[in-house]
N, CA, C and O atoms as a MOPAC input file, in Angstrom:
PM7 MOZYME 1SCF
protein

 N    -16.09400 1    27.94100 1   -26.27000 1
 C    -16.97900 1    28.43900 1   -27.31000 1
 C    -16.19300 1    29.32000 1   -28.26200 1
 O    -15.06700 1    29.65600 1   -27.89300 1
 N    -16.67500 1    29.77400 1   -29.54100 1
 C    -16.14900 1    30.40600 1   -30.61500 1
 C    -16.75500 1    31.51300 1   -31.05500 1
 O    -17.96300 1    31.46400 1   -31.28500 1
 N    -16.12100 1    32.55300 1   -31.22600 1
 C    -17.23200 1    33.83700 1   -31.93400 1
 C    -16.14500 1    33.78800 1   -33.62900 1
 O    -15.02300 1    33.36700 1   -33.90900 1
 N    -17.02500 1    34.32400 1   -34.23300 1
 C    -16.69800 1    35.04900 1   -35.61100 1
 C    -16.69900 1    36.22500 1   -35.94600 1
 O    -17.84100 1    36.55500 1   -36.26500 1
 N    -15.45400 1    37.63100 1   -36.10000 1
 C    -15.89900 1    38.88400 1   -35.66200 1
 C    -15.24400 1    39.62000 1   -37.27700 1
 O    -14.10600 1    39.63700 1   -37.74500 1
 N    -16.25600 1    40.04000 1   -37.66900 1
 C    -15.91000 1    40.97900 1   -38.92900 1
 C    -15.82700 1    42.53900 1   -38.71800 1
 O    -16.71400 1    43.20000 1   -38.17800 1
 N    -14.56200 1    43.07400 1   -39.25000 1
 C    -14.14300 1    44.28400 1   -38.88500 1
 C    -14.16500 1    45.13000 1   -40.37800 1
 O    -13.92500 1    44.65700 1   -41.48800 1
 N    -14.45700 1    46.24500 1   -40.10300 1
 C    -13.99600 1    46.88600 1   -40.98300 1
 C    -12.63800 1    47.12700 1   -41.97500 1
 O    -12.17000 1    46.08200 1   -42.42600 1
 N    -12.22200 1    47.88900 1   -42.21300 1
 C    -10.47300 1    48.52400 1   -42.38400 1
 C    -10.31500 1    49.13700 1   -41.54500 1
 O     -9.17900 1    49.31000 1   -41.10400 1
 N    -11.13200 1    49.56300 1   -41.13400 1
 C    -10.91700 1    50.84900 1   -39.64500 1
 C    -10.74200 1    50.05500 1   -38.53300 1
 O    -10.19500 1    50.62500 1   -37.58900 1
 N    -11.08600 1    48.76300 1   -38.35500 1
 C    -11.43600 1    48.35300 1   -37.07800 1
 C    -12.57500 1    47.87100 1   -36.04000 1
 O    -12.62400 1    47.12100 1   -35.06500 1
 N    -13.53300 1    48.76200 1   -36.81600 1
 C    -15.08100 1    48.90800 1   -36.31700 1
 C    -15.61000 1    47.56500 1   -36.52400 1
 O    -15.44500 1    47.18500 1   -37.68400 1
 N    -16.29200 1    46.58900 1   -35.63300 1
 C    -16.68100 1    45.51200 1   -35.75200 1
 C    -18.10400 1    45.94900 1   -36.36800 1
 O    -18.93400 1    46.80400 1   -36.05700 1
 N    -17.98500 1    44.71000 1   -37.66200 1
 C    -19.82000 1    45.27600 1   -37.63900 1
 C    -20.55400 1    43.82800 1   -37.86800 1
 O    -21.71600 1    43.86300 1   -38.27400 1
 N    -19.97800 1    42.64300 1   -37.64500 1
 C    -20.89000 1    41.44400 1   -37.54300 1
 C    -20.16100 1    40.80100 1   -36.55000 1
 O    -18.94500 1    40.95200 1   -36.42800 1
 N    -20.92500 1    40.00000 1   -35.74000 1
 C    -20.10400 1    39.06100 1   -34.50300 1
 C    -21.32300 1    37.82400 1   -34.75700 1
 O    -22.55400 1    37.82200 1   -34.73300 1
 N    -20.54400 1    37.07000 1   -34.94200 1
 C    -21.57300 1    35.98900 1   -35.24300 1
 C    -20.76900 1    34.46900 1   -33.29500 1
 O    -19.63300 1    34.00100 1   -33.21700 1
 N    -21.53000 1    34.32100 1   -32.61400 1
 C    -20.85400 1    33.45500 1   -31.64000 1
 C    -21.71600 1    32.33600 1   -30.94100 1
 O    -22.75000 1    31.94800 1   -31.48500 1
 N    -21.31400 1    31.83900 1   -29.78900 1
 C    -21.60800 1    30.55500 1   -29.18600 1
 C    -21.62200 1    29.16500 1   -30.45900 1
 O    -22.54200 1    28.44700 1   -30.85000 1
 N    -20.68200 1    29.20700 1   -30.69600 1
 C    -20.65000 1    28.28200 1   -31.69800 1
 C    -19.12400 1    27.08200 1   -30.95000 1
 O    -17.95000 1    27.37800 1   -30.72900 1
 N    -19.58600 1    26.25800 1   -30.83300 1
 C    -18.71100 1    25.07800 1   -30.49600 1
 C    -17.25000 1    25.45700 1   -31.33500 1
 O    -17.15700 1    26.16700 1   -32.33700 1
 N    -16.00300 1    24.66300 1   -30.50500 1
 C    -14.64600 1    25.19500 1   -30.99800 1
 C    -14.29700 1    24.45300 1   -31.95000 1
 O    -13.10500 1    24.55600 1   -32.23800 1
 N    -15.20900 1    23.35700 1   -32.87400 1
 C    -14.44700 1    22.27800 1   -33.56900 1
 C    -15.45500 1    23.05500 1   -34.76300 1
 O    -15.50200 1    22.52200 1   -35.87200 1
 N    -16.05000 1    23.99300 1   -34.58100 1
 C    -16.86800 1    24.34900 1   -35.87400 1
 C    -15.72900 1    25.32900 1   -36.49600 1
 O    -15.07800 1    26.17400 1   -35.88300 1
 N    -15.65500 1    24.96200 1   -38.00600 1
 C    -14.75600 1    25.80200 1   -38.69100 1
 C    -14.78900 1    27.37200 1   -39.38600 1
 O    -15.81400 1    27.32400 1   -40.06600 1
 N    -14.26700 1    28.57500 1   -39.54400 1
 C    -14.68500 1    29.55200 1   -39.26700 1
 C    -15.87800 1    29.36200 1   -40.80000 1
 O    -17.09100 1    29.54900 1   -40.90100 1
 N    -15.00900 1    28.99400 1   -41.62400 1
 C    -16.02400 1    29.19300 1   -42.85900 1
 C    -17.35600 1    28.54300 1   -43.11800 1
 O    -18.18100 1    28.70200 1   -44.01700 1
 N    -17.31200 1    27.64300 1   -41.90100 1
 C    -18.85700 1    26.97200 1   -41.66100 1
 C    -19.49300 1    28.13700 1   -41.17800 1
 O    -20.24600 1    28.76700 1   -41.92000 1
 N    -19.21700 1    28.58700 1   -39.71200 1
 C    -19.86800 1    30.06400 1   -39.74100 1
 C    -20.37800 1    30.56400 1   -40.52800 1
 O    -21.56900 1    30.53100 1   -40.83700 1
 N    -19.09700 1    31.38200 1   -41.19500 1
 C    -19.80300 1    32.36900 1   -42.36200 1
 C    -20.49700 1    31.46400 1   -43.01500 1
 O    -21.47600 1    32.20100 1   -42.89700 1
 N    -20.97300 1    30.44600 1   -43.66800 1
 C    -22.03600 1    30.00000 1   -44.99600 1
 C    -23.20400 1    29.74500 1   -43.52700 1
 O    -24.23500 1    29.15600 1   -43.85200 1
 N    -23.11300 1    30.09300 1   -42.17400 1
 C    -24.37300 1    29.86800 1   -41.84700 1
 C    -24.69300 1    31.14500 1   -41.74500 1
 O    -25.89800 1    31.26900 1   -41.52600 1
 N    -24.17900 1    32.04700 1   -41.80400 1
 C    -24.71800 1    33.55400 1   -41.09700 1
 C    -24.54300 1    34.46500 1   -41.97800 1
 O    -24.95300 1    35.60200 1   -41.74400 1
 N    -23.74300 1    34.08800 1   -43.46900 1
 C    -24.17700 1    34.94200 1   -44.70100 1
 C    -25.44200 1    35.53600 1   -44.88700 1
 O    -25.37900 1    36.59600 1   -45.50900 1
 N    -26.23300 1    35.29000 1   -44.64500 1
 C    -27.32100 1    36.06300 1   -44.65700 1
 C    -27.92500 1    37.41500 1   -44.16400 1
 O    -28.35400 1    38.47800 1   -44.61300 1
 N    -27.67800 1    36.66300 1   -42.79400 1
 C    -27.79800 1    37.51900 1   -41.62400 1
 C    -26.93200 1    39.03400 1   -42.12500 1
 O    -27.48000 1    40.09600 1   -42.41900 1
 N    -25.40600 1    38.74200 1   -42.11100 1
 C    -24.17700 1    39.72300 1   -42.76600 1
 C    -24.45000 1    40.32800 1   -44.03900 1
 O    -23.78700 1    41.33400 1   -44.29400 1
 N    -25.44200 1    39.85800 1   -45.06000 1
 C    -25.83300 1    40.46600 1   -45.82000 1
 C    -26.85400 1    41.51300 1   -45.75000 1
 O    -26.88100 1    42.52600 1   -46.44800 1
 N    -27.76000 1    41.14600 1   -44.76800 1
 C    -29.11000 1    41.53600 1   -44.65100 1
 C    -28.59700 1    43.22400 1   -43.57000 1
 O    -28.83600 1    44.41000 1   -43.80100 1
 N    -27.97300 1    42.66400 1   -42.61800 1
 C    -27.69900 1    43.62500 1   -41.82500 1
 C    -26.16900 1    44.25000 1   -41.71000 1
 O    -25.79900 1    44.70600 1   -40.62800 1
 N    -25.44700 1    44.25500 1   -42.66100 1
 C    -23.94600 1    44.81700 1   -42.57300 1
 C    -23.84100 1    45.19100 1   -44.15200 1
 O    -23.56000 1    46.37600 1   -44.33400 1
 N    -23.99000 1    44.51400 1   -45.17800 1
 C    -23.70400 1    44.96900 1   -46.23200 1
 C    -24.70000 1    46.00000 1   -47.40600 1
 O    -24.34400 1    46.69000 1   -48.36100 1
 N    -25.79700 1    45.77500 1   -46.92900 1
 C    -27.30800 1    46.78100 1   -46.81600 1
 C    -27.17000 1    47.50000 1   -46.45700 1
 O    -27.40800 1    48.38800 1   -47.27600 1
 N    -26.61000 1    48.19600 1   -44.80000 1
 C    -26.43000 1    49.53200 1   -44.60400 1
 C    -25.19300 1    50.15800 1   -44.65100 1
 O    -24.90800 1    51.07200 1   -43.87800 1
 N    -24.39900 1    49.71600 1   -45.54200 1
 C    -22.57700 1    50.10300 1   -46.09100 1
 C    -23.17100 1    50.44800 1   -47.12100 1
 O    -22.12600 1    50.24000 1   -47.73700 1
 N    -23.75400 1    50.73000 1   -47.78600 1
 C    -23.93300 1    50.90800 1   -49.08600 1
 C    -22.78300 1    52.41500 1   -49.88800 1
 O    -22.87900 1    53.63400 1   -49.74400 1
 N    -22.08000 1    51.81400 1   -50.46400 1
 C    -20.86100 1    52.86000 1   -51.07000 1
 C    -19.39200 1    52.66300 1   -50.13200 1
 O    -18.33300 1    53.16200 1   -50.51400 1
 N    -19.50300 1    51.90600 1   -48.92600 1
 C    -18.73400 1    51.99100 1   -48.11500 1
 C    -17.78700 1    50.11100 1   -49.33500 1
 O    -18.58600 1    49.33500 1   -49.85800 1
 N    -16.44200 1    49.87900 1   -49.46400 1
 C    -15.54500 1    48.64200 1   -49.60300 1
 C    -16.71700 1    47.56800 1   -49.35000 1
 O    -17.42800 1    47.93700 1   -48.41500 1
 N    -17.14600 1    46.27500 1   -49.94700 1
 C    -17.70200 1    45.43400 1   -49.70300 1
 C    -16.98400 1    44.01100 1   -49.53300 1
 O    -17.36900 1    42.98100 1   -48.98000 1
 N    -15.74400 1    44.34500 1   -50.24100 1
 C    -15.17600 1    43.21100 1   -49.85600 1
 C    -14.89300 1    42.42200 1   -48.08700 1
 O    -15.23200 1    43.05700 1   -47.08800 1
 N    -14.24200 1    41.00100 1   -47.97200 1
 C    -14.04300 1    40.81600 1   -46.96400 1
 C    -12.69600 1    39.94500 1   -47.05400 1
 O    -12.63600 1    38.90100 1   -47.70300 1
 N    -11.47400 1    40.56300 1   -46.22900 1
 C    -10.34600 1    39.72600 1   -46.18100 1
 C    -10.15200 1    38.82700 1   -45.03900 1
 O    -10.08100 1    39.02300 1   -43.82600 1
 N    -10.08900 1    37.80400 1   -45.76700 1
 C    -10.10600 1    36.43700 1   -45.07400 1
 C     -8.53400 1    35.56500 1   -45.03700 1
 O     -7.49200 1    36.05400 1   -45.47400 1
 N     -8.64800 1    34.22200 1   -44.43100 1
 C     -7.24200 1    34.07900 1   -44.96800 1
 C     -8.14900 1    32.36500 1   -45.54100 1
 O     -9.26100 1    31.85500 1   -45.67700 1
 N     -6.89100 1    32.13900 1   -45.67300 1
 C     -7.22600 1    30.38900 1   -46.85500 1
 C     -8.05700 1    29.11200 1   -46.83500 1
 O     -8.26900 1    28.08400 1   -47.47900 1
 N     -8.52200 1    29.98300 1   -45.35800 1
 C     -9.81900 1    28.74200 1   -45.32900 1
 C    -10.90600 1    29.07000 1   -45.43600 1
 O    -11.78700 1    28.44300 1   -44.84900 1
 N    -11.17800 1    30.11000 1   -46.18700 1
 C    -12.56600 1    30.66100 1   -47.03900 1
 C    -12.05300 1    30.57900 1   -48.07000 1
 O    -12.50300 1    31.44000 1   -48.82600 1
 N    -11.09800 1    29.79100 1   -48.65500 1
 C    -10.42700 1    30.18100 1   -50.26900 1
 C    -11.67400 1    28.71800 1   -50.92900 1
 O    -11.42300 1    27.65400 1   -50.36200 1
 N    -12.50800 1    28.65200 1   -51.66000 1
 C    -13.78500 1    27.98500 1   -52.54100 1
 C    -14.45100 1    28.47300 1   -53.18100 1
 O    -15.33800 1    27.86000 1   -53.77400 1
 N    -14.20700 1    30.12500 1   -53.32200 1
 C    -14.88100 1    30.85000 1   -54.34400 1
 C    -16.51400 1    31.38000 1   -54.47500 1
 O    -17.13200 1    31.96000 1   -55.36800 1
 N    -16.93500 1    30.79700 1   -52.91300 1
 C    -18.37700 1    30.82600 1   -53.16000 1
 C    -18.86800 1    32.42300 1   -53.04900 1
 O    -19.79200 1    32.73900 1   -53.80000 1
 N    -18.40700 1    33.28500 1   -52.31100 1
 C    -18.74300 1    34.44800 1   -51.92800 1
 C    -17.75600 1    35.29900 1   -52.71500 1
 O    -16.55800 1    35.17700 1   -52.46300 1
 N    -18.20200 1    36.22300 1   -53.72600 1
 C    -17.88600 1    37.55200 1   -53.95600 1
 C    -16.98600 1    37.86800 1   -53.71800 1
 O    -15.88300 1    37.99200 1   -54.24900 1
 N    -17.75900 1    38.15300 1   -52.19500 1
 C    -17.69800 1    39.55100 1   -50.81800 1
 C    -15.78900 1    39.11800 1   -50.45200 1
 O    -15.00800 1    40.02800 1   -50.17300 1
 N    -15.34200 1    37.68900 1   -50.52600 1
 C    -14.19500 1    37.35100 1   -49.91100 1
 C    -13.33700 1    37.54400 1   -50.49300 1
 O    -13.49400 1    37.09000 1   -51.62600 1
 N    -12.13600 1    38.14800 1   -50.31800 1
 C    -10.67400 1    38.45100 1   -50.76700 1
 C     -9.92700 1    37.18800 1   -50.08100 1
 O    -10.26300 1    36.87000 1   -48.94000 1
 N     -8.97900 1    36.50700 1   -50.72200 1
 C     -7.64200 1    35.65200 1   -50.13200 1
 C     -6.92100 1    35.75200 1   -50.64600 1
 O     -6.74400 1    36.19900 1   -51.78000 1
 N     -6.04800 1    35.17400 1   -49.60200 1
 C     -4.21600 1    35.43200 1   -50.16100 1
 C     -4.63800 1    34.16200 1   -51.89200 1
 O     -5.51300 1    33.30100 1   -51.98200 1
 N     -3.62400 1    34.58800 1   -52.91900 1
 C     -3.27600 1    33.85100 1   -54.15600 1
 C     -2.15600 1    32.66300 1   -53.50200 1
 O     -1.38500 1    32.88800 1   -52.57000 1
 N     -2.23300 1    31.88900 1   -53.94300 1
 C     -1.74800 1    30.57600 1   -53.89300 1
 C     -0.39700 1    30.62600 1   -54.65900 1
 O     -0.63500 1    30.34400 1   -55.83400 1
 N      0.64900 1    30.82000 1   -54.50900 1
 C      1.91700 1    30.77500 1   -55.38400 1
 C      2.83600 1    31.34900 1   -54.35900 1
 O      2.62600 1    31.67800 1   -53.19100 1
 N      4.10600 1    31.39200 1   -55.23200 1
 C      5.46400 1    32.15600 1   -54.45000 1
 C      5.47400 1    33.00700 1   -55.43100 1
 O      4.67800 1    33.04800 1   -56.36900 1
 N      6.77900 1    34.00700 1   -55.13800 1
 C      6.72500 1    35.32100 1   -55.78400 1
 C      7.51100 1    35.05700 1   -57.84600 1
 O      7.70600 1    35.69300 1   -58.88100 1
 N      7.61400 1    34.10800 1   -57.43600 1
 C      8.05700 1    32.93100 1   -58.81900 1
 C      7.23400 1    32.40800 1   -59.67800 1
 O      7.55600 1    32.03900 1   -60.80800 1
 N      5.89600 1    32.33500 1   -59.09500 1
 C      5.00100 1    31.60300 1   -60.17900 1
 C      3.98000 1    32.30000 1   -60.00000 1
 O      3.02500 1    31.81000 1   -60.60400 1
 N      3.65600 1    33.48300 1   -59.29400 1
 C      2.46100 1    34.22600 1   -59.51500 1
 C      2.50800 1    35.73800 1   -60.89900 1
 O      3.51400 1    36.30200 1   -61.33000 1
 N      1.36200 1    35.94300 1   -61.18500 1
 C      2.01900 1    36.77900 1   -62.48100 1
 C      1.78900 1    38.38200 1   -62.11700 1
 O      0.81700 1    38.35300 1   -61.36200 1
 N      2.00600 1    39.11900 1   -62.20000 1
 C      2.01700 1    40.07200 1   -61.66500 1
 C      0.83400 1    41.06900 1   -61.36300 1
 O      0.86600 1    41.98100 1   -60.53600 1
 N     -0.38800 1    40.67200 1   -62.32100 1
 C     -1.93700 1    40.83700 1   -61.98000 1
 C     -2.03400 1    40.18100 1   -60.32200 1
 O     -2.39400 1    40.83300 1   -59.34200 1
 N     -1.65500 1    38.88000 1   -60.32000 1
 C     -1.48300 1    38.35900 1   -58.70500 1
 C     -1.13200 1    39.27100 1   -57.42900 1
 O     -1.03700 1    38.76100 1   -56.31200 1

């Protein structure tokens, strides 16, 4: 089985999303339990970082909330990157 565990910067877990079969992909997760993570983690942060760092397989742009690595080498990214 698979859990999905969102941490703070500090460390502090504050969504665990789990029992989810091992062939399910993490970012399927999150677009099923966005809600849930909205309703109950990003509602009571209020003023607290909202972002969420992920790595490249949440990279589709649908959520805000997600930070990913930029796509380039240190050669073709521009320095806003």
């Amino acid at each position: 089985l698979k859990s999905q565990v969102i941490f703070t910067l500090k460390g502090l877990a504050v969504h665990i999303a789990t029992n989810y079969k091992g062939a399910v992909h993490d970012k399927a997760i999150l677009d099923e339990t966005i809600d849930d993570f909205n309703e109950n983690v990003v509602s009571h942060h209020i003023g607290d970082p909202d972002k969420i760092i992920a790595d490249k397989g949440y990279q589709d742009g649908q959520f805000e909330q997600i930070v990913t690595p930029i796509k380039g080498s240190y050669y073709t990214l521009s320095p806003e990157d």
